[in-house]
mmCIF file of C-alpha atoms in Angstrom:
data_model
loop_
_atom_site.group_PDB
_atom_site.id
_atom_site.type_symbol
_atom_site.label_atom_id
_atom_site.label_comp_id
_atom_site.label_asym_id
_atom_site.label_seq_id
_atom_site.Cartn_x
_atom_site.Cartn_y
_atom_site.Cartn_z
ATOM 1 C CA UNK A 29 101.663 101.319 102.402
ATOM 2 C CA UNK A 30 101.911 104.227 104.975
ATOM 3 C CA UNK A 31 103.136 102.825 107.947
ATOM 4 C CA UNK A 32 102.587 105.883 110.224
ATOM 5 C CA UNK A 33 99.688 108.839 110.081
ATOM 6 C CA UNK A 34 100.508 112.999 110.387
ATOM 7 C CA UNK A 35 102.524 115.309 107.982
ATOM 8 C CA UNK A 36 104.679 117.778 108.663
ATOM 9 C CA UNK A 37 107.862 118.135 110.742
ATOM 10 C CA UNK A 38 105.783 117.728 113.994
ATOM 11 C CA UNK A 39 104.359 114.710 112.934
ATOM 12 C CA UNK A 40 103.588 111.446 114.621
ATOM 13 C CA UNK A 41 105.626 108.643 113.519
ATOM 14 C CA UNK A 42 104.268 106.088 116.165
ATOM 15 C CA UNK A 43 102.771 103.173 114.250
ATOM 16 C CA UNK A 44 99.475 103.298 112.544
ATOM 17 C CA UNK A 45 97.149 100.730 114.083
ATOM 18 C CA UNK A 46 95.288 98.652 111.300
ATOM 19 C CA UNK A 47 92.780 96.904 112.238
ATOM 20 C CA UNK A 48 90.575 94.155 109.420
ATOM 21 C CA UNK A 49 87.640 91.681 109.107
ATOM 22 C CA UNK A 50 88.375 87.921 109.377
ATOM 23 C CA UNK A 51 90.052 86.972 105.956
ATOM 24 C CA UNK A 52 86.686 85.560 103.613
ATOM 25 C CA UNK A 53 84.152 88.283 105.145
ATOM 26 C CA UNK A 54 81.317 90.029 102.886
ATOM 27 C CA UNK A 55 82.510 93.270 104.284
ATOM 28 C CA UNK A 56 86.251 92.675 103.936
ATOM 29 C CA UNK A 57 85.583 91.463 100.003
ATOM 30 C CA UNK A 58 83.222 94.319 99.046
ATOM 31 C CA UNK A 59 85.680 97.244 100.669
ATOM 32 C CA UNK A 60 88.373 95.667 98.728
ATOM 33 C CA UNK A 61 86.683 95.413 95.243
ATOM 34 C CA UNK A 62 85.221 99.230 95.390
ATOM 35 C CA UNK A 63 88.633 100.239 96.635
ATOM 36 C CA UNK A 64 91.478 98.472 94.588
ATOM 37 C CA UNK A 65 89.303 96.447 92.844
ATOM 38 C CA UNK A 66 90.924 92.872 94.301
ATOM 39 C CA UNK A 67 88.873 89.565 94.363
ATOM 40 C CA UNK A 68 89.124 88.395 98.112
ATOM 41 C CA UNK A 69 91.208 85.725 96.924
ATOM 42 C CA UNK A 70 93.871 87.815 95.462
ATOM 43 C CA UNK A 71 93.951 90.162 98.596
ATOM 44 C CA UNK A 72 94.395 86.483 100.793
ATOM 45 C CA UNK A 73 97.246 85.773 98.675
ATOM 46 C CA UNK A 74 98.891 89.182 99.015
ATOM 47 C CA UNK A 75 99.182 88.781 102.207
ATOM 48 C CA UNK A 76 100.032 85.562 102.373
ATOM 49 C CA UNK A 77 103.216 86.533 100.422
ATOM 50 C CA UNK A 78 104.015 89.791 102.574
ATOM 51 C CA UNK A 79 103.942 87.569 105.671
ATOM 52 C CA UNK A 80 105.941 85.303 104.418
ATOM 53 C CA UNK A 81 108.318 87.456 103.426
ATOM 54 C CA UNK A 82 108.529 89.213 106.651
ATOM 55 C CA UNK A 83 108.017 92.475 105.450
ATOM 56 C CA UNK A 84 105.083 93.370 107.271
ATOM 57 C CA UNK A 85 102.642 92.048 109.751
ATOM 58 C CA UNK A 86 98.696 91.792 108.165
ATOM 59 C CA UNK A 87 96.920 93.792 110.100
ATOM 60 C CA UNK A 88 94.590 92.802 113.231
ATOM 61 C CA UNK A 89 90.917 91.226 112.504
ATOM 62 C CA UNK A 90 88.305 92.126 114.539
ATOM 63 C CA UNK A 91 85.279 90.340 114.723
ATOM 64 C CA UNK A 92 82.916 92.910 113.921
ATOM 65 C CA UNK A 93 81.647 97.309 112.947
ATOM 66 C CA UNK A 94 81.043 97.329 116.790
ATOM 67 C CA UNK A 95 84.581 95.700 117.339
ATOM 68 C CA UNK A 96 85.948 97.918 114.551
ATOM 69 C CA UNK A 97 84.764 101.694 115.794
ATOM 70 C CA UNK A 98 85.362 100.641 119.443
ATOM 71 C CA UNK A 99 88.764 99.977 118.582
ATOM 72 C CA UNK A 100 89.508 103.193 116.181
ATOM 73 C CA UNK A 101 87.861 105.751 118.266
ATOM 74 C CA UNK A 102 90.034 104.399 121.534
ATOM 75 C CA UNK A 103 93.583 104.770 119.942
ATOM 76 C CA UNK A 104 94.294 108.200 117.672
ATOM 77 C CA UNK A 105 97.120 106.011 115.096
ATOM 78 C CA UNK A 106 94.052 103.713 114.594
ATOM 79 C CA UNK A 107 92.119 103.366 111.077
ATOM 80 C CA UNK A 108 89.972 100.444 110.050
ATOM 81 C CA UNK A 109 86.727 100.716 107.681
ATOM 82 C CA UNK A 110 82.804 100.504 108.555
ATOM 83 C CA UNK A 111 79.847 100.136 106.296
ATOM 84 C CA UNK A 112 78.500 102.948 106.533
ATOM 85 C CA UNK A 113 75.168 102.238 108.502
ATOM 86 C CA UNK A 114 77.287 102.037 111.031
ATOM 87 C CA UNK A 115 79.165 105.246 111.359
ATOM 88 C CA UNK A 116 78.591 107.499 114.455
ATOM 89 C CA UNK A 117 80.563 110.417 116.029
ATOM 90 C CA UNK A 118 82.971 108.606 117.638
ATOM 91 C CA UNK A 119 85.016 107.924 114.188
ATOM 92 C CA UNK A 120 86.322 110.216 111.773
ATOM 93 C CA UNK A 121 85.651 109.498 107.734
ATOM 94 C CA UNK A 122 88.546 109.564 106.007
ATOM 95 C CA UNK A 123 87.535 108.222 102.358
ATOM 96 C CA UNK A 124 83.868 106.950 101.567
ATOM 97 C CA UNK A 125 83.442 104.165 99.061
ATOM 98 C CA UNK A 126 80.516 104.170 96.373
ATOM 99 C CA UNK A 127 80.415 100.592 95.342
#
C-alpha cells in the first residue's frame, strides 16, 4: 500500500515502480499464496475492484524473471519479485519467501 520507497525527511517521494506477472501466472499465484496467502482468483478480483474504483492503477506485467530484473535493476523506485533461481547482483532482496 506504500506508494513511494525511502524514510526519513530526505526521502524520495517519486513513485514506486511496480512491476507483475500476467494475471493467471504460476509465479504470480505462488508469490501471492506464501505472501498474503490469496488464491489467484481473489488477488484478480482485488484488483479488479481497485481499478474500478479508480483508486489505483494495478501495477505493470512483464512477461517474464528476465523482463522483471531488467526492469528493477534499471530504475532505483522499482520493485517486482523473482523466483529465486533467478536472482543475480543486479537486484537487491528485499523479503525472501519460504513457500
Amino acid at each position: 500500500r506504500t506508494r513511494s520507497f525511502g524514510s526519513g525527511e530526505q526521502a524520495s517521494r517519486a513513485p514506486a515502480a511496480v512491476y507483475e506477472y500476467p494475471a493467471f501466472g504460476q509465479l504470480r499465484e505462488r508469490f501471492f499464496r506464501a505472501l498474503n496467502g490469496m488464491a489467484i482468483n481473489q488477488l484478480n478480483a482485488y484488483w479488479a475492484r481497485l481499478r474500478f474504483s479508480g483508486e489505483v492503477l494495478p501495477p505493470r506485467e512483464l512477461a517474464d524473471s528476465t523482463a522483471m530484473q531488467l526492469a528493477v535493476s534499471r530504475d532505483p523506485s522499482a520493485i517486482g519479485y523473482v523466483d529465486a533461481i533467478f536472482l543475480n547482483s543486479a537486484v537487491k532482496v528485499v523479503l525472501r519467501l519460504r513457500e
